[in-house]
Coordinates of C-alpha atoms and ligand atoms in Angstrom, one line a residue:
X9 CA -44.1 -4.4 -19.8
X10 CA -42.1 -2.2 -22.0
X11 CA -37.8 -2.1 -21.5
X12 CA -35.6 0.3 -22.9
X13 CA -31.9 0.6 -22.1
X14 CA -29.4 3.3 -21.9
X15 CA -26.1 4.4 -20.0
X16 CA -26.1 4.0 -16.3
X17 CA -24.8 6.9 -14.7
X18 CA -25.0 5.4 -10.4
X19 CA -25.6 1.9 -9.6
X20 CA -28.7 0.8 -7.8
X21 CA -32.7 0.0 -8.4
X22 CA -34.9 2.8 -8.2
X23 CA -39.0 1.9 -8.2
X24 CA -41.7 4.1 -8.0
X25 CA -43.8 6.0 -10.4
X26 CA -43.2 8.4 -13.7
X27 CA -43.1 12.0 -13.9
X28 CA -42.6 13.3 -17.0
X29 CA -40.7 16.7 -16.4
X30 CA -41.6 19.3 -18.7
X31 CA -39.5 21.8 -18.8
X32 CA -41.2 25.5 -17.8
X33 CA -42.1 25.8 -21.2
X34 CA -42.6 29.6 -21.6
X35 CA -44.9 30.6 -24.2
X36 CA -43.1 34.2 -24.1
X37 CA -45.4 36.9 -25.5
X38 CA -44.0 39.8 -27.4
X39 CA -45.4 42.6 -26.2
X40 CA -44.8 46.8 -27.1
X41 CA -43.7 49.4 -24.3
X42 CA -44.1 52.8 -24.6
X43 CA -42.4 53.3 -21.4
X44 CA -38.7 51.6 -21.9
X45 CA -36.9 53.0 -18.6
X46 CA -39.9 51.0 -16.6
X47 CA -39.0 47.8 -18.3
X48 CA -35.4 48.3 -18.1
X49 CA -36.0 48.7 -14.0
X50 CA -38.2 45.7 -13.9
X51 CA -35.1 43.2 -15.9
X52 CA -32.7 45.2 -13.4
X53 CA -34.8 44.1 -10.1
X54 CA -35.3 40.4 -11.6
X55 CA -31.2 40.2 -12.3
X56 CA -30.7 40.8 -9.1
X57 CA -33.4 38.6 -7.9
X58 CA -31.8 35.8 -10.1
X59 CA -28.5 36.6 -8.2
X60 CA -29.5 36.1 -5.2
X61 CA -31.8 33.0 -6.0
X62 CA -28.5 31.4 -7.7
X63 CA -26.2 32.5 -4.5
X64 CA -29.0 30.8 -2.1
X65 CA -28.3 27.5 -4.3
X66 CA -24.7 27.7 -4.7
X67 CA -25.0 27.5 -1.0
X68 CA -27.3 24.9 -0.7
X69 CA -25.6 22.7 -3.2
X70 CA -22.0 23.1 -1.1
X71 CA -23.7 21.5 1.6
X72 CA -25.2 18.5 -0.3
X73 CA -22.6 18.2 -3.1
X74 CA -19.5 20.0 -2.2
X75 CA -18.1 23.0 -3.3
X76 CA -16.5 21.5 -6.9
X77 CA -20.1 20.8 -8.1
X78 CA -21.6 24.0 -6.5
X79 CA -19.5 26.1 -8.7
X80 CA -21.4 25.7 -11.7
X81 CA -24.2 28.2 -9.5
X82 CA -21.5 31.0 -9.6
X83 CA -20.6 30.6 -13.2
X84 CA -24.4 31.0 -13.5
X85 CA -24.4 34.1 -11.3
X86 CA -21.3 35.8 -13.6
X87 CA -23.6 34.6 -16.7
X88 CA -26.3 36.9 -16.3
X89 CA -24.5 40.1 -14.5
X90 CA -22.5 39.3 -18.1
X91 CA -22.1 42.5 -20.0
X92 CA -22.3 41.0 -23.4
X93 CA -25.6 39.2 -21.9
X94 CA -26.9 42.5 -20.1
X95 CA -26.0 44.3 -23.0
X96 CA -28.3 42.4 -25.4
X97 CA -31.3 42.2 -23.2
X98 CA -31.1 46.3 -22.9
X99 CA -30.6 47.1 -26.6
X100 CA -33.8 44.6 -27.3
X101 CA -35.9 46.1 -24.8
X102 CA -35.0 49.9 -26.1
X103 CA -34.6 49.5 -30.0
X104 CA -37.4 47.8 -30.4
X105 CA -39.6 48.7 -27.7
X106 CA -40.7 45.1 -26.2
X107 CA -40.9 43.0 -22.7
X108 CA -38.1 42.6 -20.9
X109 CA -39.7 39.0 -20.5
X110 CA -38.8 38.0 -24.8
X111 CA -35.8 40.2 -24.7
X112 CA -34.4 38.1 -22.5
X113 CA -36.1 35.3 -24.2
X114 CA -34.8 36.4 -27.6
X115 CA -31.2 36.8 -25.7
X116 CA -31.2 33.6 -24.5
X117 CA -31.8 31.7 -27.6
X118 CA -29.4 33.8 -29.7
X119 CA -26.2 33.2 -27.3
X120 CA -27.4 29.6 -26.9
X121 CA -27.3 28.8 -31.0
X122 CA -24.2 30.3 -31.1
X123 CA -22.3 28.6 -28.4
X124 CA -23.9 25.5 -30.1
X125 CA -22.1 26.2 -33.3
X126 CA -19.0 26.3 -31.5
X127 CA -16.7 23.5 -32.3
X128 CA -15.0 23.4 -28.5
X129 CA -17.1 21.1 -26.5
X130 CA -16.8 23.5 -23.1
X131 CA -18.6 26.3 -24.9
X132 CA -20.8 24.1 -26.5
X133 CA -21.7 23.4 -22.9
X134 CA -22.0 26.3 -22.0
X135 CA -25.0 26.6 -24.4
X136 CA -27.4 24.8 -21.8
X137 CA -26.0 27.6 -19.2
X138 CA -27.3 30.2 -21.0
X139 CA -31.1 28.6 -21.7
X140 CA -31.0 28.1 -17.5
X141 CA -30.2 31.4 -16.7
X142 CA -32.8 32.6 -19.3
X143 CA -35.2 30.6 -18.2
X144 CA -34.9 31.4 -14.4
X145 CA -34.9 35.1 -15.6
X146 CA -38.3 35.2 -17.5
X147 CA -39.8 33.0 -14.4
X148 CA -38.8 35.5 -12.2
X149 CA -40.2 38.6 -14.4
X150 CA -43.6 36.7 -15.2
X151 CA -43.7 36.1 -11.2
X152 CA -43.3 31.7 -11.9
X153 CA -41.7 29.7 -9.0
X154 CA -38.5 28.3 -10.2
X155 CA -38.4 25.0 -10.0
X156 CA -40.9 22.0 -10.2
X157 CA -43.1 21.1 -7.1
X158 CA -42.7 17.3 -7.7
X159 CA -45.8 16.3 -5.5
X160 CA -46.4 14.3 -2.4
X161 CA -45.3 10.9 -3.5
X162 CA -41.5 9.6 -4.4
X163 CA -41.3 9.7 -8.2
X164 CA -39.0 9.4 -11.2
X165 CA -38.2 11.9 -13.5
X166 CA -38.4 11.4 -16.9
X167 CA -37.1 14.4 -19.2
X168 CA -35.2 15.0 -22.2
X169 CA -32.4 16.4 -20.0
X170 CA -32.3 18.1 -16.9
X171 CA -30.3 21.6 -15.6
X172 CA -27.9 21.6 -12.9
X173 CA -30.3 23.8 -11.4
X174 CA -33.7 22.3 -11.7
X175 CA -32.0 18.8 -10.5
X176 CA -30.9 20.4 -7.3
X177 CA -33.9 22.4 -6.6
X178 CA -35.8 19.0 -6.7
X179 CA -36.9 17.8 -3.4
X180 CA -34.0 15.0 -2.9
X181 CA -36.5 13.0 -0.5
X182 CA -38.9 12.8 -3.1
X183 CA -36.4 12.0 -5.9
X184 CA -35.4 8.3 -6.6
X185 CA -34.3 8.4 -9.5
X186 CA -33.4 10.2 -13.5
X187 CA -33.4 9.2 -16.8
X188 CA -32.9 11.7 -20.0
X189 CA -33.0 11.5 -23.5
X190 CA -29.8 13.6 -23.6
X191 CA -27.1 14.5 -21.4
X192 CA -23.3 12.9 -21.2
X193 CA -22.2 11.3 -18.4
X194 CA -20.2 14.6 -17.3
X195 CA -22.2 16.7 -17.2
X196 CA -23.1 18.5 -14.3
X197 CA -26.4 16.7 -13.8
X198 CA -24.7 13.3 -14.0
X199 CA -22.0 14.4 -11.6
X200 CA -24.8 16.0 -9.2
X201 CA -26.8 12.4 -9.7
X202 CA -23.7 10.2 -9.1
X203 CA -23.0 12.7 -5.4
X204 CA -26.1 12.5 -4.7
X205 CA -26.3 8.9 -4.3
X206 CA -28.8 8.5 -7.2
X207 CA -29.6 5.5 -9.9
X208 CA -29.5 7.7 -13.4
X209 CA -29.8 6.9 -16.9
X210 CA -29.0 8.8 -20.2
X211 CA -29.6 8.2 -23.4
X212 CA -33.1 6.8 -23.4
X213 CA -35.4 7.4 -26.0
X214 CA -38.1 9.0 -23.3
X215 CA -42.1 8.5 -24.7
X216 CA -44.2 11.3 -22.5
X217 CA -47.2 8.5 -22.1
X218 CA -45.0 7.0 -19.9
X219 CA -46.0 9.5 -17.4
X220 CA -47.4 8.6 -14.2
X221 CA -46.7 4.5 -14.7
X222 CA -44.7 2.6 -12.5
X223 CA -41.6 1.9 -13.3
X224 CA -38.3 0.0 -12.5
X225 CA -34.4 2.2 -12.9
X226 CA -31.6 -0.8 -12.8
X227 CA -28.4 1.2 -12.8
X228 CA -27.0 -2.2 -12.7
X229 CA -27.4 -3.1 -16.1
X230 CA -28.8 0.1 -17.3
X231 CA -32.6 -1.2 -18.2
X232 CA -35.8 1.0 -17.9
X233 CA -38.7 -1.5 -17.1
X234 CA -42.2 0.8 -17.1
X235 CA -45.0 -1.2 -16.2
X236 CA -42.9 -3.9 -14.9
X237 CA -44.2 -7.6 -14.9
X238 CA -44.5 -9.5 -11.2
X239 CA -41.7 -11.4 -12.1
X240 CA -39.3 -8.2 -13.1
X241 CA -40.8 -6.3 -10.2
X242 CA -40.0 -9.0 -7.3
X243 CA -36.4 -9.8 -8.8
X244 CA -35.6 -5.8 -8.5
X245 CA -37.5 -5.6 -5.5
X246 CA -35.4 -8.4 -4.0
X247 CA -32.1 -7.0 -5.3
X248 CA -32.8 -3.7 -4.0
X249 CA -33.9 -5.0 -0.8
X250 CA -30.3 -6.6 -0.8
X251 CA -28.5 -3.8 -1.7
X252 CA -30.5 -2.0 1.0
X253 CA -29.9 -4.1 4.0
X254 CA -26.1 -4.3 3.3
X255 CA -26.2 -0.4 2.7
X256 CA -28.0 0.7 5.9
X257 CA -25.9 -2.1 8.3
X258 CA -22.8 -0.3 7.5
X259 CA -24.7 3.5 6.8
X260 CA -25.2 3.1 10.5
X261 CA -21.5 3.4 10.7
X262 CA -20.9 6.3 9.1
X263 CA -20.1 9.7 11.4
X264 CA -19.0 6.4 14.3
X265 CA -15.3 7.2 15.1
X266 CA -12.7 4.4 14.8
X267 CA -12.4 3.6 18.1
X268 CA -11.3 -0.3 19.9
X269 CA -13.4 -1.9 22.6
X270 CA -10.3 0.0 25.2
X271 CA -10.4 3.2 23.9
X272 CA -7.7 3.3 20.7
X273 CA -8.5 5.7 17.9
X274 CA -7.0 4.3 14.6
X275 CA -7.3 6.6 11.4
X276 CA -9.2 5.3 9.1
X277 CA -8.6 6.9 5.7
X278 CA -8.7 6.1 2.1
X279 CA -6.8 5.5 -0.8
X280 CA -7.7 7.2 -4.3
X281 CA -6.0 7.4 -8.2
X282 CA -7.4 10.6 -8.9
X283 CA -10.0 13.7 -8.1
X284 CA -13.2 11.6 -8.9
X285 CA -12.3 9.7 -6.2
X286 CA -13.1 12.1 -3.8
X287 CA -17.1 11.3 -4.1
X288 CA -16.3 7.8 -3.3
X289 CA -14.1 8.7 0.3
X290 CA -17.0 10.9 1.4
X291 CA -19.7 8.7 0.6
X292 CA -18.3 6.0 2.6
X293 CA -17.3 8.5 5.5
X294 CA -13.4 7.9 5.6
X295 CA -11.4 10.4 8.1
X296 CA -8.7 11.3 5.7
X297 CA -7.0 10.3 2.3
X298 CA -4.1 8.0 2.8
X299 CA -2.8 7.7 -0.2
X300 CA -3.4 9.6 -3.1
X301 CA -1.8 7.9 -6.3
X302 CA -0.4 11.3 -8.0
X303 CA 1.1 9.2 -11.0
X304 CA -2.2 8.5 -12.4
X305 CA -2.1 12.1 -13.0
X306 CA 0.8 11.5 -14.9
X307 CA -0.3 8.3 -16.7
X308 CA -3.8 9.6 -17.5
X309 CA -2.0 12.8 -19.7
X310 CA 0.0 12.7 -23.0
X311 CA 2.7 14.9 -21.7
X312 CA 3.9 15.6 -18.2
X313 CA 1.1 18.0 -16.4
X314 CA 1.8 21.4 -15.9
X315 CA 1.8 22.7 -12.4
X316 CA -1.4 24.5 -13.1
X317 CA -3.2 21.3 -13.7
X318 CA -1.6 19.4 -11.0
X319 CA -2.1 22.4 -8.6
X320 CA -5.7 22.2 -9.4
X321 CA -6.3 18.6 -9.0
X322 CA -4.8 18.7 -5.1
X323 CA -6.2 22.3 -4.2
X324 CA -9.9 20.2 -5.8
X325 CA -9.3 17.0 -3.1
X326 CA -8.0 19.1 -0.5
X327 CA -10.5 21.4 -0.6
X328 CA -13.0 18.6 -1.0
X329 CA -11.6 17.0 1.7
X330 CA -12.9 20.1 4.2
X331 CA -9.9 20.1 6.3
X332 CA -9.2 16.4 6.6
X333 CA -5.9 15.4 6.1
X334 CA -5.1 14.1 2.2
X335 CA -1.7 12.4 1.8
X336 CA -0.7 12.8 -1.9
X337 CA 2.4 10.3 -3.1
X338 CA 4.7 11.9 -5.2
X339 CA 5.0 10.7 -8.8
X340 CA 5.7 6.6 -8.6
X341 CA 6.5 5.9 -12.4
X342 CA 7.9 2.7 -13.6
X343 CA 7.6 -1.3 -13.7
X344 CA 3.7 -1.6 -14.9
X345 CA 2.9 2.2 -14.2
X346 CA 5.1 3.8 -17.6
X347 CA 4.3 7.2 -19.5
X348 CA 5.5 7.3 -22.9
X349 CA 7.1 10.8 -22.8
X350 CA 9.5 10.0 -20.2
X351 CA 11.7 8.3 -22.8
X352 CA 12.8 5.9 -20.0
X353 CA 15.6 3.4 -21.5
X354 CA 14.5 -0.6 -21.2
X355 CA 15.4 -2.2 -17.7
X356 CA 15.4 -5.3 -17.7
X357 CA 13.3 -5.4 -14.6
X358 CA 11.6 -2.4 -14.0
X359 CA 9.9 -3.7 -10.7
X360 CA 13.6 -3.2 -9.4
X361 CA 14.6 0.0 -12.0
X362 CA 14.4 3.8 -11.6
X363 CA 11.2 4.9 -9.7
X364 CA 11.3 7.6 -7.1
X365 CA 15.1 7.6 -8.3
X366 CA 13.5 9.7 -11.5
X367 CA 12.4 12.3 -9.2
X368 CA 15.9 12.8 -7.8
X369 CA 17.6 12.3 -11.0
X370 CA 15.1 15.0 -13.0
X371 CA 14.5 17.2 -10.4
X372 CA 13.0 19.0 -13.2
X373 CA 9.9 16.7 -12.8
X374 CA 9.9 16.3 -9.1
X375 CA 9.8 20.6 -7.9
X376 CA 7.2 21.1 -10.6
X377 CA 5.2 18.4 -8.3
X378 CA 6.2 19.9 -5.2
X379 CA 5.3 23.6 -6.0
X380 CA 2.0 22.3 -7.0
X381 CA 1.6 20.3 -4.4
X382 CA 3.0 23.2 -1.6
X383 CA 0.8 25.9 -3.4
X384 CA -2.1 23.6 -2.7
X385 CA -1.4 22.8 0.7
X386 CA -2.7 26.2 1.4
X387 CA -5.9 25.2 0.7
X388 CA -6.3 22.2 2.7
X389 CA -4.6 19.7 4.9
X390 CA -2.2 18.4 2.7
X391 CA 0.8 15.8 3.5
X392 CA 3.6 14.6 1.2
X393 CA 4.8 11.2 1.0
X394 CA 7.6 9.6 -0.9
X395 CA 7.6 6.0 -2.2
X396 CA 10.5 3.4 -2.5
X397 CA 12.8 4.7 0.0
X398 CA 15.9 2.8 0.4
X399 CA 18.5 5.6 2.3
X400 CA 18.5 7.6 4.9
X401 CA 20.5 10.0 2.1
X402 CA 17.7 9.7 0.2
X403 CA 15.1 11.2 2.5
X404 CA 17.8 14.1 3.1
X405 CA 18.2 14.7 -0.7
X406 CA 14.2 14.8 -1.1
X407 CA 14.2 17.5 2.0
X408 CA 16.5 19.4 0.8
X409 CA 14.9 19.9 -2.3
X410 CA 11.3 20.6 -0.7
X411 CA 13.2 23.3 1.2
X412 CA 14.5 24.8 -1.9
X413 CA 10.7 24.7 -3.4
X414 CA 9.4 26.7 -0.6
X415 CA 12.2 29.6 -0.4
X416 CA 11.4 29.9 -4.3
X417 CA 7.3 30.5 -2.8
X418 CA 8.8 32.2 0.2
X419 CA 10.5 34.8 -2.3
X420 CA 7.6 35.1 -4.9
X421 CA 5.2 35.7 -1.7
X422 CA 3.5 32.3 -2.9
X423 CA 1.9 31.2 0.6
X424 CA 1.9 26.8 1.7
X425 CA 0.6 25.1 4.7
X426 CA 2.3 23.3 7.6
X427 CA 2.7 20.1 5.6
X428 CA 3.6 16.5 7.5
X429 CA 6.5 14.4 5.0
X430 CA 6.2 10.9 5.7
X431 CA 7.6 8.3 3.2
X432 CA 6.1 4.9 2.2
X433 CA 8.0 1.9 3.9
X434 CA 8.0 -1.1 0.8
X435 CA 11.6 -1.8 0.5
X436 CA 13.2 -4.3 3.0
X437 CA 16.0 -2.2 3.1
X438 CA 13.8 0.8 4.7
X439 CA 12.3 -1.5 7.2
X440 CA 15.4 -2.9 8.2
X441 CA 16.9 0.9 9.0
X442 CA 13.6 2.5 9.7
X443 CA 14.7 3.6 13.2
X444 CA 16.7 5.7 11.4
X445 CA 14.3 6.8 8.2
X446 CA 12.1 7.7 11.4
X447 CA 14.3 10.5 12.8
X448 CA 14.1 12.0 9.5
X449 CA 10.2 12.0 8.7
X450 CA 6.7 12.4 10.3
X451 CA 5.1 9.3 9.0
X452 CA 5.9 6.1 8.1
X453 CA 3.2 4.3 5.6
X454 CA 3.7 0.8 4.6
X455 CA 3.3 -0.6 1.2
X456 CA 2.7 -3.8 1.4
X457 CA 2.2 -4.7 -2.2
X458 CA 5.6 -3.9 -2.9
X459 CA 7.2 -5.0 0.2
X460 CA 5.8 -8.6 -0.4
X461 CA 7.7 -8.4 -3.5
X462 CA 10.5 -7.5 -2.4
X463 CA 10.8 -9.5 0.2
X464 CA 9.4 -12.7 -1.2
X465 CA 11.2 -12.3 -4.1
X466 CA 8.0 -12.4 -6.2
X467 CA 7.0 -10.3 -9.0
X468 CA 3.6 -9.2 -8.2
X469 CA 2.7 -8.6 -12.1
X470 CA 3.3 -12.4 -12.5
X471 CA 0.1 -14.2 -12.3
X472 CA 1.9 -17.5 -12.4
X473 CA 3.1 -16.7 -9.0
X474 CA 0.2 -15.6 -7.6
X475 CA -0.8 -18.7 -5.6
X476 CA 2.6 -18.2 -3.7
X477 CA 2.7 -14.3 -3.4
X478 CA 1.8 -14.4 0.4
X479 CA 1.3 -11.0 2.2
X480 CA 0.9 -12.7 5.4
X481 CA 4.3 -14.3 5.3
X482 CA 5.4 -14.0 8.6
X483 CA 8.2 -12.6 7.5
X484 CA 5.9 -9.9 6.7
X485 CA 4.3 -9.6 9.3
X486 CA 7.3 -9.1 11.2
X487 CA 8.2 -6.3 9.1
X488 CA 5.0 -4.9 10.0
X489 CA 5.8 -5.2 13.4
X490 CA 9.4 -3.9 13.0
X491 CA 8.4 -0.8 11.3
X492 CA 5.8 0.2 13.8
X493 CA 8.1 0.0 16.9
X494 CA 10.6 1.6 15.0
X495 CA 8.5 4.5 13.9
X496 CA 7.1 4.9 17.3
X497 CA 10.5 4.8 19.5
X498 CA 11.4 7.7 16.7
X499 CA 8.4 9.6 17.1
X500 CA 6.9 8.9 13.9
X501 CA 3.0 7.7 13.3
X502 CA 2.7 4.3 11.0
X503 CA 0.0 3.4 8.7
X504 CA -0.7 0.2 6.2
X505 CA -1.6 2.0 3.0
X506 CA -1.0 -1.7 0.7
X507 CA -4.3 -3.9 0.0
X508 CA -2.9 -5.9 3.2
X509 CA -4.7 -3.2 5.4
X510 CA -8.0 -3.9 4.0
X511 CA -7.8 -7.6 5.1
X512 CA -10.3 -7.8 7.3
X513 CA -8.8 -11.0 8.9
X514 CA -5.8 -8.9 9.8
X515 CA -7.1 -5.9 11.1
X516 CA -6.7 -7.2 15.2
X517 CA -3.5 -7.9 14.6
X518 CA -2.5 -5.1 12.9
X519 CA -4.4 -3.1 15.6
X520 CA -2.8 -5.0 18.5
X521 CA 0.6 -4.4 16.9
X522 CA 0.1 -1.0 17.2
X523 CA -1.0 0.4 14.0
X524 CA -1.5 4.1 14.0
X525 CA -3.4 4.4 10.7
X526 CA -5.0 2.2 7.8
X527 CA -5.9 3.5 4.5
X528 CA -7.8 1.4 2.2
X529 CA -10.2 1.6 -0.9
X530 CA -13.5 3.5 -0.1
X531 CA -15.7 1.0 0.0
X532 CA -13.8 -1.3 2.3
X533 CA -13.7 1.5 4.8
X534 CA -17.5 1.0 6.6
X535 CA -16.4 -2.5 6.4
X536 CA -13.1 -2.3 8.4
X537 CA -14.7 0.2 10.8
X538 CA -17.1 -2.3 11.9
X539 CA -14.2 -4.4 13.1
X540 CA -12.2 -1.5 14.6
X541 CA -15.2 -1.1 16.7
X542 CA -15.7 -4.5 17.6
X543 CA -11.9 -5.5 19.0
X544 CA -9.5 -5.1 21.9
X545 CA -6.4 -3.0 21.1
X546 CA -4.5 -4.6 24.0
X547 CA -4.1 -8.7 23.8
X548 CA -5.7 -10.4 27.1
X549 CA -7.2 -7.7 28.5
Ligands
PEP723 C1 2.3 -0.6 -2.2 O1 3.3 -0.9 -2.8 O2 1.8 -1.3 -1.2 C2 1.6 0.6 -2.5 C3 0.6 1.0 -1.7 O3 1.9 1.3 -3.6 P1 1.5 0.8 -5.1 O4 0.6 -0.4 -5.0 O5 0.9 1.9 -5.8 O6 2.9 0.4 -5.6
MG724 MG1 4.3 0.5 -4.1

C-alpha cells in the first residue's frame, strides 16, 4: 500500500480504480500553406464550432452547478472571439504561411506565458483559460472529440490538474472522485468538485504507474491510499458505507415539501454568513434563505464594502437562489461581531451598545446597504430584515429611509423588486409590543440567541454561564408564543431564525404554536424536515 496526502477539497471516501488523465497532448505539426484564405476559413468555421461547443456547456453546467460557476464557459466563449486572440492566430497563419492547427497552437502558448508572468493572480489565472480554449480549438480543427471518454467503469482521475471544461464534460456517473498535482482550492475545478458533491484532493505529488490500481480518496483526512491494504480498505469501506446510509435516509427527503401529518406547510429555509454558502442550502434542498448574515460581509473586508461589492454578493445568492425567497439582515455590528474601521468608542457592554442603532446613526453606512441590496432585489426574491428592534419609531425611521433609497433608484431609472421588510424579534422589549411592530412590517423573525440573553440576563459570550444559558426557559417559550399570536392577529408571518429552531426536540411545539417559518443551518434542514413530516400541527387531533 502506498499513502500520500494532500488538501481535501469535499469531504467523503471515494473507492474505485485509477485513471491517469492525460491531457490531449497535441503533437501539433507545422505545416506550410500555399493557400492562406483556405486556412483562414477552416480557423473561422472551428471558432464558431468552439462557440457553440462552449454555449452548449455553459448550458449544461447551469443546470448541474448553477449559473455562478457556469460563467467561467462564457468568459471562455469571449476568449476566443477575442480580437487580440483572433488577431494573432490570423497574422501567424498569413505571415508565415502555416496550419491554422500551430497558429493557434503557437497563440495559445504565447498569451499563456505572458499572463503567467503577470504578477496579479486573476490574470495569472487566466493563463490556464487560454491553454483550454486552445486546446479545444486545435481538437476541433484536427477533427478530436473534446473531452475524455472515461470508459465503462466508475474511476478516479488522477492528473496534474484538470480544466473547468474537461471536469464538466466528464461523465459525473462515472466520476467518483479527483486528485491533482496542482490547482488551488478556488479554482474553478475545486469549486465545480465541491458543487458537484465530489471527494477532491490537490496537491498530491501524482506518479502515472498508478494508473489503473485501486485506490482509496479520504477527503476526511486528505490521504490517498493506492493499493489499499484489507484493513485500510474495510475501515473506508465501513466509513463510507456510514456516511452513505445517513446520506441517502435523508436524500430521500430532498424535493418532499414541509408538510405536518394535517396538512400545515412550514417554510423551511436556511441561514448563511456569506455567498459560499449558497452550495450548502441547495445541496441540502432548503425552500428559502432565512437569514443571510450581511455583516460578515463587513467583518470579512478591511474597509466598509462598496455597493458594487455588496450588490454583487446578493444579486450572486439571489440569483443562485432561482427565485426562492433570500432574507438578507442588514449590517449587525457590535458586541463580538466588531470591524476595525468603524472607529466605534469602548462600551462597556457591547452586547447592550450600539448595533442596528449604527445604521440609524450613520445612515451613510446603512443606504449604501440598502441600494445594494434594492438594486439586487431585481434579480431575485430578495427580503430585508432588521435586527435588534426595540420601537415602533424605530421601524418607522428605517422605512422611511428605505423609501428615500428607492426615489433616489426611482429618479436614476435604477429598477428593485417587490421586496417583503420584516425585522428580527430578540429584544424583550419588541416581543412585549410586537402587536404593534406587527402593523408596521411583513415578517416577524425571532432571534433566539439574543433574546435568551436578554431575557435571562446572560451574556451568551460567557462560557462560564453557559450551563445556565437556557433557551427553553419557559419564559422563552412564552415569548415564542407571544410573538407568534401577535404577528398573526397583525397580519404578519413568524419565523425562528436563532439556533433554537434547529432543536429538533422543539420543533412540535414550535409547530403547534403556530410557527410560520424555521430557518436553520443547512445541514440541519433534511434533518428537521424529517420531523415536520412526521407530526401533527393541531394538539389532540
Ligand atoms: C439571534 O440573535 O438569534 C440571531 C439569529 O442573530 P445572531 O446570532 O446573528 O445575533
Ligand atoms: Mg441576534
Amino acid at each position: 500500500m502506498e499513502k500520500v496526502t494532500g488538501k481535501s477539497i469535499f469531504k467523503g471516501i471515494a473507492i474505485g480504480k485509477i485513471l491517469f488523465y492525460k491531457k490531449g497532448e497535441q503533437s501539433v505539426k507545422r505545416i506550410r500553406i500555399e493557400d492562406t484564405k483556405t486556412e483562414i476559413k477552416r480557423y473561422e468555421d472551428a471558432k464558431e464550432k468552439a462557440v457553440e461547443q462552449l454555449n452548449e456547456l455553459y448550458k449544461k453546467a447551469v443546470k448541474e452547478v448553477g449559473e455562478m460557476n457556469a460563467a467561467v464557459f462564457e468568459v471562455h466563449a469571449m476568449m476566443v472571439q477575442d480580437g487580440d486572440y483572433v488577431d494573432s492566430v490570423l497574422n501567424i497563419i498569413e505571415t508565415q504561411q502555416v496550419n491554422a492547427e500551430y497558429a493557434v497552437a503557437i497563440t495559445g502558448d504565447n498569451l499563456s506565458e505572458m499572463f503567467s508572468a503577470m504578477d496579479d493572480d486573476y490574470f495569472k489565472a487566466r493563463a490556464a483559460d487560454v491553454k483550454d480554449i486552445s486546446e479545444r480549438l486545435v481538437n476541433i480543427l484536427s477533427g478530436k472529440e473534446s473531452g475524455k471518454n472515461l470508459g465503462d467503469d466508475p474511476i478516479i482521475i488522477v492528473a496534474d490538474d484538470l480544466a473547468p471544461s474537461e471536469t464538466v464534460q466528464m461523465d459525473k456517473e462515472k466520476l467518483l472522485a479527483f486528485v491533482t498535482e496542482h490547482g488551488s482550492s478556488n479554482s474553478h475545478t475545486a469549486i465545480l468538485a465541491r458543487t458537484m458533491n465530489i471527494p477532491a484532493l490537490i496537491g498530491v505529488n501524482i506518479r502515472e504507474e498508478w494508473d489503473g490500481k485501486l485506490a482509496v480518496v479520504d477527503g476526511y483526512s486528505g490521504t490517498f491510499y493506492i493499493e489499499p491494504d484489507g484493513q485500510t480498505l474495510s475501515q473506508m469501506e465501513k466509513q463510507q458505507k456510514e456516511d452513505l446510509e445517513a446520506k441517502e435516509l435523508l436524500q430521500k427527503l430532498k424535493g418532499e415539501e414541509d408538510i405536518t401529518l394535517d396538512g400545515r406547510k412550514i417554510k423551511l429555509y436556511a441561514n448563511i454568513g456569506g455567498v459560499k454558502d449558497v452550495t450548502g442550502v441547495l445541496a441540502n434542498d432548503a425552500a428559502g434563505i432565512g437569514l443571510f448574515r450581511s455583516e460578515f460581509l463587513y467583518l470579512e473586508s478591511d474597509d466598509y464594502p462598496s455597493e458594487e461589492s455588496q450588490f454583487q454578493a446578493y444579486k450572486t445568492v439571489a440569483e443562485n437562489m432561482a427565485g426562492k425567497k433570500v432574507i438578507v439582515r442588514t449590517l449587525d455590528i457590535g458586541a463580538d461581531k466588531q470591524a476595525d474601521y468603524f472607529n466605534l468608542d469602548h462600551e462597556e457592554n457591547p452586547a447592550m451598545g450600539c448595533a442596528i442603532r449604527i445604521c440609524l446613526e450613520r445612515t451613510d453606512i446603512f443606504k449604501t446597504q440598502l441600494r445594494a441590496l434594492l438594486r439586487a432585489s431585481a434579480f431575485g426574491n430578495i427580503a430585508i430584515m432588521y435586527p435588534m428592534i426595540i420601537s415602533v419609531d424605530e421601524v418607522r425611521k428605517i422605512k422611511e429611509i428605505v423609501k428615500s433609497v428607492k426615489e433616489e433608484l426611482d429618479v436614476n431609472g435604477v429598477p428593485y423588486g417587490d421586496i417583503e421588510q420584516g425585522i428580527m424579534i430578540e429584544t424583550p422589549a419588541a416581543v412585549m409590543i410586537s402587536d404593534l411592530l406587527a402593523e408596521e412590517v411583513d415578517f416577524f423573525s425571532i432571534g433566539t440567541n439574543d433574546l435568551t440573553q436578554y431575557t435571562l440576563a446572560i451574556d451568551r459570550q460567557n462560557m462560564k454561564l453557559d450551563n445556565i444559558y437556557d433557551s427553553h426557559h419557559p419564559a422563552i417559550l412564552r415569548m415564542i408564543q407571544m410573538t407568534i399570536e401577535n404577528g398573526h392577529k397583525h397580519g404578519c408571518w413568524v419565523g425562528i431564525c436563532g439556533e433554537l429552531g434547529a432543536d429538533p426536540t422543539l420543533t412540535q411545539t414550535f409547530v403547534e404554536m403556530g410557527i410560520d417559518e424555521l430557518s436553520v443551518s443547512p445541514t440541519f434542514v433534511l434533518p428537521i424536515r424529517k420531523i415536520i413530516r412526521e407530526i401533527k400541527a393541531r394538539k389532540n387531533d
